[in-house]
PDB file of C-alpha atoms in Angstrom:
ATOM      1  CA  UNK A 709     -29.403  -8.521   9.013  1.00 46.00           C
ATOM      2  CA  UNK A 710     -26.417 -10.168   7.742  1.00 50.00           C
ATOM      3  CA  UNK A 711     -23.242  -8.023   6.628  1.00 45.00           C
ATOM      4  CA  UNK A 712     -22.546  -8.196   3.319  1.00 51.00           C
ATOM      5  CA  UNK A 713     -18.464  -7.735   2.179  1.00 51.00           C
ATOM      6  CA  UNK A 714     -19.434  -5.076  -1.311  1.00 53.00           C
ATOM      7  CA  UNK A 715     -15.429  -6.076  -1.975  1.00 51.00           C
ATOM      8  CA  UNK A 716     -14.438  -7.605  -5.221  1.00 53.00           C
ATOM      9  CA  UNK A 717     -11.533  -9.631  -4.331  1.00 51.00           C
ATOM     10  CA  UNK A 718     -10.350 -11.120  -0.986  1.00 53.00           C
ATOM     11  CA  UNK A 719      -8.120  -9.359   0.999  1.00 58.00           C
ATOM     12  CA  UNK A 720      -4.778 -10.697   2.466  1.00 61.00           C
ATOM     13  CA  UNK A 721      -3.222  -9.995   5.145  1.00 63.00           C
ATOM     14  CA  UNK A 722       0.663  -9.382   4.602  1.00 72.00           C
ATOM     15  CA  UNK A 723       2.338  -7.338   7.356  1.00 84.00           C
ATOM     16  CA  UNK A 724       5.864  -7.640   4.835  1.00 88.00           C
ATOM     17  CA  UNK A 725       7.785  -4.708   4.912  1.00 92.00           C
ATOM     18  CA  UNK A 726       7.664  -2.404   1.482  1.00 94.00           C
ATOM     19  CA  UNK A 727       9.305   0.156  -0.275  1.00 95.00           C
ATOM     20  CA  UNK A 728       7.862   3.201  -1.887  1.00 95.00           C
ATOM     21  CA  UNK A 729       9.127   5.553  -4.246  1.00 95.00           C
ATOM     22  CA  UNK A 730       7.411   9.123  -5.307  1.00 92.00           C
ATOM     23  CA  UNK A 731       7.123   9.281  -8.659  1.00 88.00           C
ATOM     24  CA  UNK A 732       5.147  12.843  -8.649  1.00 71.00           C
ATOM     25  CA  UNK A 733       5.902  15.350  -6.580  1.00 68.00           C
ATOM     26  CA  UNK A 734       8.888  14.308  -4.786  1.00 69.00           C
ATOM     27  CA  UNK A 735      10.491  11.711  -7.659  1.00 74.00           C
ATOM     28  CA  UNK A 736      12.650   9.247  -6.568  1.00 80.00           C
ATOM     29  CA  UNK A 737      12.570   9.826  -2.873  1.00 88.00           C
ATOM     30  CA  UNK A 738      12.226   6.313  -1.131  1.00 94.00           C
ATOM     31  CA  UNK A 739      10.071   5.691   2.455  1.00 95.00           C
ATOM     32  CA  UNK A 740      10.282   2.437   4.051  1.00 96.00           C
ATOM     33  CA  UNK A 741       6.417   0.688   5.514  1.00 95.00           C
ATOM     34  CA  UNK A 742       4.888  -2.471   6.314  1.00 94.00           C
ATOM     35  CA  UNK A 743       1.959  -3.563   3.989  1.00 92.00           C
ATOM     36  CA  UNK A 744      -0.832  -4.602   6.282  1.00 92.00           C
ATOM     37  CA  UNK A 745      -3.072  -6.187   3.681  1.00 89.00           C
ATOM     38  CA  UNK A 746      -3.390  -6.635  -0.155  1.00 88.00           C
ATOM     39  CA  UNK A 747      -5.952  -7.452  -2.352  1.00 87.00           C
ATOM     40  CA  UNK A 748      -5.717  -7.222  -6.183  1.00 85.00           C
ATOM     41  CA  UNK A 749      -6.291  -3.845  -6.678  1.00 90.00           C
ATOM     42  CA  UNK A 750      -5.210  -2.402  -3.514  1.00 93.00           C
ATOM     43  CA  UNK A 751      -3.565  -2.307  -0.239  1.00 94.00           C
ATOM     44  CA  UNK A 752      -2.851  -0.610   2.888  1.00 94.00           C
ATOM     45  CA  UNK A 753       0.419   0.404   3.920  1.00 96.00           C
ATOM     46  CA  UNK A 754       1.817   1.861   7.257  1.00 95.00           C
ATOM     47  CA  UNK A 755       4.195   4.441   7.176  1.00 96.00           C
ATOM     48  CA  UNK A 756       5.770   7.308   9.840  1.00 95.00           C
ATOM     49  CA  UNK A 757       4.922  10.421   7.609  1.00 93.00           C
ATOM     50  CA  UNK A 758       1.932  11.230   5.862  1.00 93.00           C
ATOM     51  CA  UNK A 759       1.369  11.653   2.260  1.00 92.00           C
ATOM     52  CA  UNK A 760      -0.792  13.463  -0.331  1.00 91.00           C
ATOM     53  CA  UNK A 761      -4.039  12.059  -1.747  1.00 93.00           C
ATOM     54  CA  UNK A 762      -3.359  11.360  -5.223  1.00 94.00           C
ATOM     55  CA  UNK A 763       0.159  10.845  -5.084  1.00 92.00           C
ATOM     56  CA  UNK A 764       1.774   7.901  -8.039  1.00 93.00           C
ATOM     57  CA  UNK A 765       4.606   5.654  -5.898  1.00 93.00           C
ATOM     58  CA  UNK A 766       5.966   2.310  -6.706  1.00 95.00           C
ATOM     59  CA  UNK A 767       5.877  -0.301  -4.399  1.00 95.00           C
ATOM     60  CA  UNK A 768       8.055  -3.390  -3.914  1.00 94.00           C
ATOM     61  CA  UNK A 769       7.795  -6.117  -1.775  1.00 90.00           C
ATOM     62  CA  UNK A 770      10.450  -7.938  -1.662  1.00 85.00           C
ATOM     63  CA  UNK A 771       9.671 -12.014  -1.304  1.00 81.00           C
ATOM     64  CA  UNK A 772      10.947 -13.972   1.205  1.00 77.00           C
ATOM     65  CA  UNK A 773      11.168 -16.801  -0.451  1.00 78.00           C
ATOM     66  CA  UNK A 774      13.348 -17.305  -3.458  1.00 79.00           C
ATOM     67  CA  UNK A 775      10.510 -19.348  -5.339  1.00 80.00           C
ATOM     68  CA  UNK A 776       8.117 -16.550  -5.313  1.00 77.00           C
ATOM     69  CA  UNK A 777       8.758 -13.154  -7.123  1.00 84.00           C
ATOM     70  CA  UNK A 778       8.733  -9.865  -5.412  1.00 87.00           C
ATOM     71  CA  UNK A 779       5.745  -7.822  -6.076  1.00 89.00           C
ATOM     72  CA  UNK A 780       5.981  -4.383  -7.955  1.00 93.00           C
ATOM     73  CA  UNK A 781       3.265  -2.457  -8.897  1.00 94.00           C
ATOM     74  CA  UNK A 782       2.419   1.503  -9.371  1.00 96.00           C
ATOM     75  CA  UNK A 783      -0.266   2.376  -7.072  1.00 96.00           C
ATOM     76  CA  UNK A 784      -1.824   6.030  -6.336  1.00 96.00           C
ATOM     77  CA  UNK A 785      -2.217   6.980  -2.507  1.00 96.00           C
ATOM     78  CA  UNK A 786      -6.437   6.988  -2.454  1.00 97.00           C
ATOM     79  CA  UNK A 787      -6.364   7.293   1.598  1.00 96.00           C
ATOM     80  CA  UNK A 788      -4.211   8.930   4.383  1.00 96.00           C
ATOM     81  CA  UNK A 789      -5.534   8.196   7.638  1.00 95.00           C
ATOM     82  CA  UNK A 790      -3.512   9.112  11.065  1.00 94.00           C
ATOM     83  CA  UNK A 791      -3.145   6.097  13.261  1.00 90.00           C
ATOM     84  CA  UNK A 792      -0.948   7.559  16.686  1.00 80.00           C
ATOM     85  CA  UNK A 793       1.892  10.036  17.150  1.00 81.00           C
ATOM     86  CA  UNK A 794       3.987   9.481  13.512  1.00 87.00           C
ATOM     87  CA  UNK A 795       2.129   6.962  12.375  1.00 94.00           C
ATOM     88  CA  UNK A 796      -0.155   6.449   8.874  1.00 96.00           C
ATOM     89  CA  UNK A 797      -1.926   4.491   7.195  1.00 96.00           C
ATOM     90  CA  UNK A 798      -1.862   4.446   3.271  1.00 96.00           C
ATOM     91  CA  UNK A 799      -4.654   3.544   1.078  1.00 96.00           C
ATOM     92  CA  UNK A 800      -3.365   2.602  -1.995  1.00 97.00           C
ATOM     93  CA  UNK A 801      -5.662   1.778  -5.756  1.00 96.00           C
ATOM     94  CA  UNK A 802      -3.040  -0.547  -7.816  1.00 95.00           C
ATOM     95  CA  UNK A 803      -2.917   0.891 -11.395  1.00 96.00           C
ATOM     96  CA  UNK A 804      -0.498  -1.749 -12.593  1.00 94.00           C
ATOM     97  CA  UNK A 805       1.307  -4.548 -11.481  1.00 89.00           C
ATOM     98  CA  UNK A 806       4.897  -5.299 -13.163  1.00 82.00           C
TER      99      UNK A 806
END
């Protein structure tokens, strides 16, 4: 039986560092990740702290080269799964990309 990938779009791997900001609970409070992979409506980010399903943050990527834009998008934390001592990884659904 073959495996078939249910997925939409393709998903990239990144490993570029990110930036979130809570814009719910704790507005305006920044944490500092890598995001492992992206696809277009989604991607998972590791962090050293966990945080709430359901959650709104905006991420930024910033682009390493000057030719490409840095990604920004709102995104809403969909998983929270613990990895090792302090470390997480994010789910994140993209709501909108700026």
């Amino acid at each position: 039986m073959l495996y078939e990938d249910k997925r939409n779009f393709f998903r990239m791997m990144v490993n570029a560092e990110v930036q979130l900001t809570l814009i719910d609970s704790e507005a305006g409070r920044q944490i500092d990740g890598v995001c492992r992979d992206l696809s277009a409506t989604g991607m998972a980010i590791e962090i050293d702290e966990p945080i709430e399903m359901n959650i709104t943050l905006k991420v930024k990527i910033a682009s390493s080269n000057n030719s490409v834009p840095s990604l920004e998008a709102l995104a809403k934390v969909v998983r929270c799964t613990s990895l090792e001592s302090n470390e997480y990884l994010l789910g994140l659904e993209i709501i909108e990309m700026n």
